[in-house]
Amino acid sequence: MARSEGRRVRLRDVAERAGVSVGSASQAFGRPELVSEHVRVRVLEAAEALGYPGPDPAARRLRTGRAGAIGLIFAERLRYAFTDPAQPPFLSGVAGAMREAPTGLLLIPDSRYRDEAARTVREAAVDGFIVYSTPRNDPRVEAAIARRLPVVTVDQPRGVATSFVGIDDRAAARSAARHLRELGHQRVAVLSFITALDPPKAALELDLSVERLEGYREGLGEAWDTTRVRTCRPNAPEPAREATLELLGEVDPPTAILAMSDTLAFGALEAAAELGVPVPAELSLVGFDDTPAARLTTPALTTVAQPQEEKGRLAAEWLIEDIERGEGSGRRQAILPTELVVRDSTAPPKRRG
């Protein structure tokens, strides 16, 4: 039987062709575990023969109250999510937690048109949101919270009225700085992320950057020098390379560099090699993240390891649990452990002759 001209094929037509009830046909699509394999195959074959695409998602939402998807709001443009080495492990963790859940994922990246992006959040057909490392006062986050759906925040912003998964960025950065001080370094530079979007208004402050800078300051103590802090944007090797070339060209160059990411540290390594400055004999270097490439550089990079995949897994698990319950389970918080991984890129400073 072919599709009737001008008439949309309905689930009832599929059920009739398959010789099953409408309820069984519906379960074959939405709850296949409730019907036998024989019935499921008959229904799918009938649907293919009739050109039936499946139940109307809008009708399903009206019937179940569920959209069947979660939204992921993140700080950067979409392309960055696939090029920054720290983000794929996080996304892998989210995907792992969603493996057994019948739900999809809607990516909501940043945009220069933030009010339009906030409208996307307000209109998105999702059952909840993961907020991943976004600035304070981001209108997309405010729109997500206003919808009164389950929301889990990862990394930043801090202090919002949602569940939170992250690390103690200040303590992690402090441990990296103390490592250099214990080695004897006194002239230490910092390659930093930006601390706010759209300066000088600074309304969109990045808590993570502020916390790490404060941790570096605490860990360096009297060796802290704001004139040796360089802001690198974007989080990519080239801005870090340029900043490091400038630092190493000074009359009294740093003997060590703290980088807020392994990616920035890689740029610093490139600059040192370009100038013939041996690492760690004349320049020690500490990264952040412990990405897979950190152990493959020459020398292998000393860095702060953080559980990116675990962040994604836990955030998605919490969100799915709250969606299944139909209500929030209170504001939960998980501060995951970090570890300073000492490899070959740090050593005591070379004594002046």
C-alpha atoms as a printed R data frame, in Angstrom:
    type eleno elety resid chain resno      x      y      z
1   ATOM     1    CA   MET     A     1  0.000  0.000  0.000
2   ATOM     2    CA   ALA     A     2  1.496  3.321 -1.025
3   ATOM     3    CA   ARG     A     3  1.004  6.593  0.739
4   ATOM     4    CA   SER     A     4 -2.240  8.245 -0.245
5   ATOM     5    CA   GLU     A     5 -1.759 11.408 -2.289
6   ATOM     6    CA   GLY     A     6 -2.328 14.507 -0.216
7   ATOM     7    CA   ARG     A     7 -2.814 12.634  3.066
8   ATOM     8    CA   ARG     A     8 -0.218 12.310  5.770
9   ATOM     9    CA   VAL     A     9  0.487  8.773  6.914
10  ATOM    10    CA   ARG     A    10 -0.540  8.330 10.553
11  ATOM    11    CA   LEU     A    11  0.563  5.920 13.239
12  ATOM    12    CA   ARG     A    12 -2.860  4.261 12.900
13  ATOM    13    CA   ASP     A    13 -2.061  3.419  9.254
14  ATOM    14    CA   VAL     A    14  1.220  1.804 10.312
15  ATOM    15    CA   ALA     A    15 -0.511 -0.231 13.025
16  ATOM    16    CA   GLU     A    16 -3.163 -1.430 10.565
17  ATOM    17    CA   ARG     A    17 -0.572 -2.534  8.008
18  ATOM    18    CA   ALA     A    18  1.512 -4.288 10.675
19  ATOM    19    CA   GLY     A    19 -1.545 -5.990 12.158
20  ATOM    20    CA   VAL     A    20 -1.002 -4.632 15.667
21  ATOM    21    CA   SER     A    21 -2.772 -2.187 17.963
22  ATOM    22    CA   VAL     A    22 -1.974  1.532 17.845
23  ATOM    23    CA   GLY     A    23 -0.564  1.207 21.371
24  ATOM    24    CA   SER     A    24  1.871 -1.514 20.305
25  ATOM    25    CA   ALA     A    25  2.930  0.518 17.276
26  ATOM    26    CA   SER     A    26  3.573  3.527 19.498
27  ATOM    27    CA   GLN     A    27  5.660  1.435 21.900
28  ATOM    28    CA   ALA     A    28  7.692  0.028 19.018
29  ATOM    29    CA   PHE     A    29  8.928  3.564 18.367
30  ATOM    30    CA   GLY     A    30  9.081  5.106 21.819
31  ATOM    31    CA   ARG     A    31  9.450  2.149 24.236
32  ATOM    32    CA   PRO     A    32 10.753 -0.795 22.150
33  ATOM    33    CA   GLU     A    33 11.649 -2.763 25.279
34  ATOM    34    CA   LEU     A    34  7.924 -3.202 25.966
35  ATOM    35    CA   VAL     A    35  7.171 -5.117 22.754
36  ATOM    36    CA   SER     A    36  8.575 -8.304 21.259
37  ATOM    37    CA   GLU     A    37 11.273 -8.181 18.615
38  ATOM    38    CA   HIS     A    38  8.792 -9.689 16.154
39  ATOM    39    CA   VAL     A    39  6.277 -6.889 16.698
40  ATOM    40    CA   ARG     A    40  8.963 -4.197 16.532
41  ATOM    41    CA   VAL     A    41 10.264 -5.486 13.192
42  ATOM    42    CA   ARG     A    42  6.743 -5.668 11.715
43  ATOM    43    CA   VAL     A    43  6.001 -2.099 12.780
44  ATOM    44    CA   LEU     A    44  9.280 -0.721 11.415
45  ATOM    45    CA   GLU     A    45  8.824 -2.558  8.128
46  ATOM    46    CA   ALA     A    46  5.294 -1.184  7.826
47  ATOM    47    CA   ALA     A    47  6.517  2.320  8.573
48  ATOM    48    CA   GLU     A    48  9.205  2.063  5.900
49  ATOM    49    CA   ALA     A    49  6.739  0.769  3.336
50  ATOM    50    CA   LEU     A    50  4.318  3.618  4.021
51  ATOM    51    CA   GLY     A    51  6.958  6.320  4.299
52  ATOM    52    CA   TYR     A    52  6.091  7.047  7.922
53  ATOM    53    CA   PRO     A    53  8.924  9.079  9.543
54  ATOM    54    CA   GLY     A    54  7.976  8.357 13.145
55  ATOM    55    CA   PRO     A    55  5.867 10.013 15.828
56  ATOM    56    CA   ASP     A    56  5.583 13.800 15.700
57  ATOM    57    CA   PRO     A    57  8.075 15.230 18.236
58  ATOM    58    CA   ALA     A    58  5.708 18.076 19.099
59  ATOM    59    CA   ALA     A    59  2.922 15.628 19.833
60  ATOM    60    CA   ARG     A    60  5.263 13.566 21.953
61  ATOM    61    CA   ARG     A    61  6.179 16.625 24.004
62  ATOM    62    CA   LEU     A    62  2.512 17.403 24.606
63  ATOM    63    CA   ARG     A    63  1.832 13.821 25.645
64  ATOM    64    CA   THR     A    64  4.869 13.196 27.866
65  ATOM    65    CA   GLY     A    65  5.901 16.698 28.915
66  ATOM    66    CA   ARG     A    66  9.455 15.874 27.747
67  ATOM    67    CA   ALA     A    67 11.470 17.276 24.868
68  ATOM    68    CA   GLY     A    68 13.903 14.354 24.825
69  ATOM    69    CA   ALA     A    69 17.015 16.570 24.776
70  ATOM    70    CA   ILE     A    70 19.307 18.527 27.075
71  ATOM    71    CA   GLY     A    71 20.986 21.824 26.281
72  ATOM    72    CA   LEU     A    72 24.726 22.456 26.657
73  ATOM    73    CA   ILE     A    73 25.567 26.145 27.062
74  ATOM    74    CA   PHE     A    74 29.277 26.848 26.683
75  ATOM    75    CA   ALA     A    75 31.463 29.942 26.673
76  ATOM    76    CA   GLU     A    76 33.116 29.914 23.271
77  ATOM    77    CA   ARG     A    77 32.147 29.818 19.617
78  ATOM    78    CA   LEU     A    78 31.151 26.422 18.232
79  ATOM    79    CA   ARG     A    79 34.408 25.800 16.343
80  ATOM    80    CA   TYR     A    80 36.428 26.248 19.532
81  ATOM    81    CA   ALA     A    81 34.623 23.341 21.199
82  ATOM    82    CA   PHE     A    82 36.157 21.004 18.639
83  ATOM    83    CA   THR     A    83 39.677 22.464 18.652
84  ATOM    84    CA   ASP     A    84 40.461 23.088 22.347
85  ATOM    85    CA   PRO     A    85 42.101 19.881 23.655
86  ATOM    86    CA   ALA     A    86 40.504 20.224 27.115
87  ATOM    87    CA   GLN     A    87 36.934 20.138 25.804
88  ATOM    88    CA   PRO     A    88 36.684 16.747 24.008
89  ATOM    89    CA   PRO     A    89 37.245 14.817 27.279
90  ATOM    90    CA   PHE     A    90 34.462 16.838 28.908
91  ATOM    91    CA   LEU     A    91 32.115 16.146 25.994
92  ATOM    92    CA   SER     A    92 33.114 12.475 26.145
93  ATOM    93    CA   GLY     A    93 32.040 12.405 29.785
94  ATOM    94    CA   VAL     A    94 28.684 13.956 28.910
95  ATOM    95    CA   ALA     A    95 28.195 11.449 26.099
96  ATOM    96    CA   GLY     A    96 29.078  8.539 28.384
97  ATOM    97    CA   ALA     A    97 26.462  9.558 30.939
98  ATOM    98    CA   MET     A    98 23.846  9.932 28.190
99  ATOM    99    CA   ARG     A    99 24.535  6.497 26.732
100 ATOM   100    CA   GLU     A   100 21.658  4.795 28.516
101 ATOM   101    CA   ALA     A   101 19.305  7.794 28.508
102 ATOM   102    CA   PRO     A   102 16.907  8.270 25.565
103 ATOM   103    CA   THR     A   103 17.896 11.899 25.073
104 ATOM   104    CA   GLY     A   104 19.697 14.122 22.609
105 ATOM   105    CA   LEU     A   105 22.134 17.021 23.016
106 ATOM   106    CA   LEU     A   106 21.610 20.598 21.833
107 ATOM   107    CA   LEU     A   107 24.796 22.711 21.670
108 ATOM   108    CA   ILE     A   108 24.303 26.404 22.479
109 ATOM   109    CA   PRO     A   109 27.604 28.246 21.867
110 ATOM   110    CA   ASP     A   110 28.442 31.840 22.650
111 ATOM   111    CA   SER     A   111 27.635 34.550 20.152
112 ATOM   112    CA   ARG     A   112 28.481 38.192 19.721
113 ATOM   113    CA   TYR     A   113 24.686 38.646 19.722
114 ATOM   114    CA   ARG     A   114 24.097 37.498 23.289
115 ATOM   115    CA   ASP     A   115 20.495 38.630 23.534
116 ATOM   116    CA   GLU     A   116 19.660 36.530 20.470
117 ATOM   117    CA   ALA     A   117 21.516 33.592 22.017
118 ATOM   118    CA   ALA     A   118 19.464 34.057 25.197
119 ATOM   119    CA   ARG     A   119 16.304 33.874 23.112
120 ATOM   120    CA   THR     A   120 17.527 30.560 21.725
121 ATOM   121    CA   VAL     A   121 17.824 29.314 25.320
122 ATOM   122    CA   ARG     A   122 14.329 30.529 26.169
123 ATOM   123    CA   GLU     A   123 12.842 28.762 23.144
124 ATOM   124    CA   ALA     A   124 14.979 25.606 23.090
125 ATOM   125    CA   ALA     A   125 13.028 22.332 23.232
126 ATOM   126    CA   VAL     A   126 15.060 20.774 26.055
127 ATOM   127    CA   ASP     A   127 14.400 19.243 29.468
128 ATOM   128    CA   GLY     A   128 17.349 20.879 31.249
129 ATOM   129    CA   PHE     A   129 20.702 22.581 30.780
130 ATOM   130    CA   ILE     A   130 24.386 22.024 31.469
131 ATOM   131    CA   VAL     A   131 26.177 25.370 31.775
132 ATOM   132    CA   TYR     A   132 29.827 24.800 30.876
133 ATOM   133    CA   SER     A   133 32.403 27.416 31.852
134 ATOM   134    CA   THR     A   134 30.511 30.592 31.000
135 ATOM   135    CA   PRO     A   135 31.053 34.150 32.295
136 ATOM   136    CA   ARG     A   136 29.214 35.734 35.176
137 ATOM   137    CA   ASN     A   137 25.992 37.565 34.154
138 ATOM   138    CA   ASP     A   138 25.756 35.707 30.851
139 ATOM   139    CA   PRO     A   139 22.165 36.312 29.637
140 ATOM   140    CA   ARG     A   140 21.991 32.729 28.352
141 ATOM   141    CA   VAL     A   141 22.548 31.397 31.875
142 ATOM   142    CA   GLU     A   142 19.986 33.802 33.297
143 ATOM   143    CA   ALA     A   143 17.496 32.629 30.655
144 ATOM   144    CA   ALA     A   144 18.151 28.967 31.492
145 ATOM   145    CA   ILE     A   145 17.604 29.504 35.222
146 ATOM   146    CA   ALA     A   146 14.452 31.538 34.562
147 ATOM   147    CA   ARG     A   147 12.876 28.548 32.775
148 ATOM   148    CA   ARG     A   148 12.849 26.629 36.088
149 ATOM   149    CA   LEU     A   149 14.226 23.517 34.416
150 ATOM   150    CA   PRO     A   150 17.013 21.431 36.006
151 ATOM   151    CA   VAL     A   151 20.403 23.139 35.529
152 ATOM   152    CA   VAL     A   152 23.920 21.971 36.416
153 ATOM   153    CA   THR     A   153 26.841 24.420 36.169
154 ATOM   154    CA   VAL     A   154 30.384 23.222 35.426
155 ATOM   155    CA   ASP     A   155 33.486 25.320 36.317
156 ATOM   156    CA   GLN     A   156 31.876 28.766 36.150
157 ATOM   157    CA   PRO     A   157 30.069 31.021 36.940
158 ATOM   158    CA   ARG     A   158 30.435 30.453 40.670
159 ATOM   159    CA   GLY     A   159 27.653 31.121 43.143
160 ATOM   160    CA   VAL     A   160 24.666 30.687 40.822
161 ATOM   161    CA   ALA     A   161 21.518 29.005 42.120
162 ATOM   162    CA   THR     A   162 22.222 25.637 40.456
163 ATOM   163    CA   SER     A   163 24.072 22.433 41.196
164 ATOM   164    CA   PHE     A   164 27.812 22.820 40.584
165 ATOM   165    CA   VAL     A   165 30.648 20.575 39.390
166 ATOM   166    CA   GLY     A   166 34.193 21.882 39.263
167 ATOM   167    CA   ILE     A   167 37.610 22.077 40.878
168 ATOM   168    CA   ASP     A   168 39.284 24.417 43.349
169 ATOM   169    CA   ASP     A   169 41.013 26.515 40.694
170 ATOM   170    CA   ARG     A   170 42.709 28.741 43.254
171 ATOM   171    CA   ALA     A   171 44.240 25.830 45.175
172 ATOM   172    CA   ALA     A   172 45.316 24.097 41.956
173 ATOM   173    CA   ALA     A   173 47.054 27.221 40.651
174 ATOM   174    CA   ARG     A   174 48.624 27.815 44.080
175 ATOM   175    CA   SER     A   175 50.191 24.339 44.013
176 ATOM   176    CA   ALA     A   176 51.761 25.045 40.609
177 ATOM   177    CA   ALA     A   177 53.203 28.362 41.797
178 ATOM   178    CA   ARG     A   178 54.540 26.883 45.036
179 ATOM   179    CA   HIS     A   179 56.308 24.191 43.032
180 ATOM   180    CA   LEU     A   180 58.303 26.870 41.232
181 ATOM   181    CA   ARG     A   181 59.030 28.778 44.440
182 ATOM   182    CA   GLU     A   182 60.254 25.592 46.127
183 ATOM   183    CA   LEU     A   183 62.631 25.098 43.207
184 ATOM   184    CA   GLY     A   184 64.005 28.578 43.914
185 ATOM   185    CA   HIS     A   185 62.469 30.682 41.134
186 ATOM   186    CA   GLN     A   186 62.013 34.380 41.882
187 ATOM   187    CA   ARG     A   187 61.329 35.809 38.420
188 ATOM   188    CA   VAL     A   188 58.112 34.079 37.361
189 ATOM   189    CA   ALA     A   189 55.786 35.133 34.532
190 ATOM   190    CA   VAL     A   190 52.153 34.151 33.979
191 ATOM   191    CA   LEU     A   191 50.338 33.427 30.725
192 ATOM   192    CA   SER     A   192 46.728 34.151 31.629
193 ATOM   193    CA   PHE     A   193 43.295 33.748 30.104
194 ATOM   194    CA   ILE     A   194 41.211 36.892 29.815
195 ATOM   195    CA   THR     A   195 39.440 37.762 33.071
196 ATOM   196    CA   ALA     A   196 36.309 39.267 31.495
197 ATOM   197    CA   LEU     A   197 34.481 39.446 28.195
198 ATOM   198    CA   ASP     A   198 33.699 42.855 26.701
199 ATOM   199    CA   PRO     A   199 36.052 44.909 28.892
200 ATOM   200    CA   PRO     A   200 36.197 47.543 30.315
201 ATOM   201    CA   LYS     A   201 32.620 46.917 31.515
202 ATOM   202    CA   ALA     A   202 33.764 43.639 33.109
203 ATOM   203    CA   ALA     A   203 30.156 42.614 33.693
204 ATOM   204    CA   LEU     A   204 30.920 39.266 32.068
205 ATOM   205    CA   GLU     A   205 33.672 38.309 34.498
206 ATOM   206    CA   LEU     A   206 35.339 34.901 34.185
207 ATOM   207    CA   ASP     A   207 35.570 33.462 37.693
208 ATOM   208    CA   LEU     A   208 37.953 30.694 36.649
209 ATOM   209    CA   SER     A   209 40.609 33.134 35.385
210 ATOM   210    CA   VAL     A   210 40.283 35.349 38.451
211 ATOM   211    CA   GLU     A   211 40.613 32.360 40.800
212 ATOM   212    CA   ARG     A   212 43.694 30.985 39.063
213 ATOM   213    CA   LEU     A   213 45.411 34.357 39.069
214 ATOM   214    CA   GLU     A   214 44.743 34.669 42.786
215 ATOM   215    CA   GLY     A   215 46.142 31.173 43.323
216 ATOM   216    CA   TYR     A   216 49.314 32.059 41.421
217 ATOM   217    CA   ARG     A   217 49.662 35.239 43.494
218 ATOM   218    CA   GLU     A   218 49.275 33.345 46.760
219 ATOM   219    CA   GLY     A   219 51.679 30.593 45.709
220 ATOM   220    CA   LEU     A   220 54.390 32.969 44.471
221 ATOM   221    CA   GLY     A   221 54.221 35.235 47.511
222 ATOM   222    CA   GLU     A   222 56.912 37.919 47.284
223 ATOM   223    CA   ALA     A   223 57.865 36.677 43.805
224 ATOM   224    CA   TRP     A   224 54.472 37.787 42.411
225 ATOM   225    CA   ASP     A   225 54.949 40.553 39.842
226 ATOM   226    CA   THR     A   226 51.968 41.957 37.933
227 ATOM   227    CA   THR     A   227 54.282 43.355 35.246
228 ATOM   228    CA   ARG     A   228 55.087 39.780 34.230
229 ATOM   229    CA   VAL     A   229 51.438 38.760 33.691
230 ATOM   230    CA   ARG     A   230 50.464 38.476 30.033
231 ATOM   231    CA   THR     A   231 46.874 37.947 28.823
232 ATOM   232    CA   CYS     A   232 46.542 35.525 25.919
233 ATOM   233    CA   ARG     A   233 43.436 35.429 23.753
234 ATOM   234    CA   PRO     A   234 42.345 33.085 22.413
235 ATOM   235    CA   ASN     A   235 43.527 30.059 24.351
236 ATOM   236    CA   ALA     A   236 45.870 28.990 21.584
237 ATOM   237    CA   PRO     A   237 49.639 28.496 21.107
238 ATOM   238    CA   GLU     A   238 50.267 31.573 18.944
239 ATOM   239    CA   PRO     A   239 49.254 34.300 21.441
240 ATOM   240    CA   ALA     A   240 51.306 32.477 24.097
241 ATOM   241    CA   ARG     A   241 54.270 32.227 21.761
242 ATOM   242    CA   GLU     A   242 54.164 35.979 21.065
243 ATOM   243    CA   ALA     A   243 53.825 36.817 24.767
244 ATOM   244    CA   THR     A   244 56.730 34.529 25.666
245 ATOM   245    CA   LEU     A   245 58.975 36.034 22.986
246 ATOM   246    CA   GLU     A   246 58.301 39.431 24.537
247 ATOM   247    CA   LEU     A   247 58.985 38.198 28.077
248 ATOM   248    CA   LEU     A   248 62.218 36.446 27.154
249 ATOM   249    CA   GLY     A   249 63.425 39.533 25.290
250 ATOM   250    CA   GLU     A   250 63.381 41.656 28.438
251 ATOM   251    CA   VAL     A   251 66.575 42.773 30.161
252 ATOM   252    CA   ASP     A   252 65.751 40.632 33.187
253 ATOM   253    CA   PRO     A   253 63.709 37.760 31.695
254 ATOM   254    CA   PRO     A   254 61.712 35.293 33.795
255 ATOM   255    CA   THR     A   255 63.283 31.994 34.765
256 ATOM   256    CA   ALA     A   256 59.880 30.303 34.903
257 ATOM   257    CA   ILE     A   257 56.413 30.620 33.382
258 ATOM   258    CA   LEU     A   258 53.041 29.557 34.732
259 ATOM   259    CA   ALA     A   259 50.520 28.927 31.936
260 ATOM   260    CA   MET     A   260 46.764 28.693 32.587
261 ATOM   261    CA   SER     A   261 46.488 25.843 30.085
262 ATOM   262    CA   ASP     A   262 48.679 23.270 28.432
263 ATOM   263    CA   THR     A   263 47.792 24.920 25.132
264 ATOM   264    CA   LEU     A   264 49.396 28.185 26.274
265 ATOM   265    CA   ALA     A   265 52.376 26.247 27.616
266 ATOM   266    CA   PHE     A   266 52.901 24.687 24.180
267 ATOM   267    CA   GLY     A   267 53.147 28.188 22.701
268 ATOM   268    CA   ALA     A   268 55.733 29.092 25.346
269 ATOM   269    CA   LEU     A   269 57.758 26.005 24.435
270 ATOM   270    CA   GLU     A   270 57.726 27.089 20.796
271 ATOM   271    CA   ALA     A   271 59.047 30.546 21.719
272 ATOM   272    CA   ALA     A   272 61.802 29.115 23.903
273 ATOM   273    CA   ALA     A   273 62.919 26.803 21.089
274 ATOM   274    CA   GLU     A   274 62.840 29.683 18.616
275 ATOM   275    CA   LEU     A   275 65.147 31.759 20.837
276 ATOM   276    CA   GLY     A   276 67.395 28.842 21.760
277 ATOM   277    CA   VAL     A   277 66.410 29.008 25.444
278 ATOM   278    CA   PRO     A   278 66.674 25.463 26.856
279 ATOM   279    CA   VAL     A   279 63.794 24.116 28.953
280 ATOM   280    CA   PRO     A   280 64.172 23.548 31.878
281 ATOM   281    CA   ALA     A   281 67.863 24.551 32.138
282 ATOM   282    CA   GLU     A   282 67.108 28.248 31.608
283 ATOM   283    CA   LEU     A   283 63.314 28.350 31.647
284 ATOM   284    CA   SER     A   284 60.918 26.232 33.701
285 ATOM   285    CA   LEU     A   285 57.357 25.835 32.489
286 ATOM   286    CA   VAL     A   286 54.134 24.646 34.163
287 ATOM   287    CA   GLY     A   287 50.859 24.085 32.292
288 ATOM   288    CA   PHE     A   288 47.314 23.321 33.385
289 ATOM   289    CA   ASP     A   289 44.885 20.512 32.353
290 ATOM   290    CA   ASP     A   290 47.233 17.555 31.692
291 ATOM   291    CA   THR     A   291 45.991 17.034 28.149
292 ATOM   292    CA   PRO     A   292 47.292 13.931 26.326
293 ATOM   293    CA   ALA     A   293 49.907 16.003 24.474
294 ATOM   294    CA   ALA     A   294 51.459 17.226 27.748
295 ATOM   295    CA   ARG     A   295 53.432 14.023 28.231
296 ATOM   296    CA   LEU     A   296 54.506 13.944 24.571
297 ATOM   297    CA   THR     A   297 56.251 17.319 24.383
298 ATOM   298    CA   THR     A   298 60.028 17.664 24.601
299 ATOM   299    CA   PRO     A   299 60.590 18.013 27.477
300 ATOM   300    CA   ALA     A   300 57.453 16.416 28.917
301 ATOM   301    CA   LEU     A   301 55.305 19.128 30.497
302 ATOM   302    CA   THR     A   302 54.840 19.630 34.216
303 ATOM   303    CA   THR     A   303 51.161 20.485 34.609
304 ATOM   304    CA   VAL     A   304 48.079 20.438 36.810
305 ATOM   305    CA   ALA     A   305 45.859 17.458 36.053
306 ATOM   306    CA   GLN     A   306 42.122 17.932 36.351
307 ATOM   307    CA   PRO     A   307 39.316 15.396 35.690
308 ATOM   308    CA   GLN     A   308 37.640 16.888 32.623
309 ATOM   309    CA   GLU     A   309 35.838 13.691 31.627
310 ATOM   310    CA   GLU     A   310 34.574 13.156 35.167
311 ATOM   311    CA   LYS     A   311 33.159 16.687 35.178
312 ATOM   312    CA   GLY     A   312 31.105 15.949 32.084
313 ATOM   313    CA   ARG     A   313 29.957 12.566 33.313
314 ATOM   314    CA   LEU     A   314 28.852 13.814 36.721
315 ATOM   315    CA   ALA     A   315 27.106 16.916 35.370
316 ATOM   316    CA   ALA     A   316 25.116 14.876 32.851
317 ATOM   317    CA   GLU     A   317 24.251 12.201 35.412
318 ATOM   318    CA   TRP     A   318 22.955 14.770 37.878
319 ATOM   319    CA   LEU     A   319 20.938 16.533 35.197
320 ATOM   320    CA   ILE     A   320 19.382 13.321 33.895
321 ATOM   321    CA   GLU     A   321 18.498 12.270 37.449
322 ATOM   322    CA   ASP     A   322 16.756 15.592 38.083
323 ATOM   323    CA   ILE     A   323 14.869 15.357 34.786
324 ATOM   324    CA   GLU     A   324 13.707 11.822 35.568
325 ATOM   325    CA   ARG     A   325 12.490 12.868 39.008
326 ATOM   326    CA   GLY     A   326 10.560 15.705 37.497
327 ATOM   327    CA   GLU     A   327 11.967 18.112 40.064
328 ATOM   328    CA   GLY     A   328 15.284 19.344 41.377
329 ATOM   329    CA   SER     A   329 17.023 17.445 44.161
330 ATOM   330    CA   GLY     A   330 18.466 20.559 45.765
331 ATOM   331    CA   ARG     A   331 21.682 22.350 44.953
332 ATOM   332    CA   ARG     A   332 24.391 19.706 44.903
333 ATOM   333    CA   GLN     A   333 28.092 20.517 44.709
334 ATOM   334    CA   ALA     A   334 31.126 18.441 43.747
335 ATOM   335    CA   ILE     A   335 34.654 19.886 43.978
336 ATOM   336    CA   LEU     A   336 36.769 17.285 42.189
337 ATOM   337    CA   PRO     A   337 40.459 16.684 43.012
338 ATOM   338    CA   THR     A   338 43.406 18.026 41.033
339 ATOM   339    CA   GLU     A   339 47.044 16.929 41.031
340 ATOM   340    CA   LEU     A   340 50.308 18.632 40.174
341 ATOM   341    CA   VAL     A   341 52.058 16.234 37.782
342 ATOM   342    CA   VAL     A   342 55.789 16.971 37.852
343 ATOM   343    CA   ARG     A   343 57.580 15.964 34.661
344 ATOM   344    CA   ASP     A   344 60.675 17.298 32.894
345 ATOM   345    CA   SER     A   345 59.866 20.951 32.132
346 ATOM   346    CA   THR     A   346 60.721 22.317 35.596
347 ATOM   347    CA   ALA     A   347 64.041 22.526 37.445
348 ATOM   348    CA   PRO     A   348 65.871 24.910 39.809
349 ATOM   349    CA   PRO     A   349 66.866 28.204 38.127
350 ATOM   350    CA   LYS     A   350 70.287 28.465 36.581
351 ATOM   351    CA   ARG     A   351 72.667 30.336 38.835
352 ATOM   352    CA   ARG     A   352 74.102 33.528 37.464
353 ATOM   353    CA   GLY     A   353 77.800 33.458 36.943
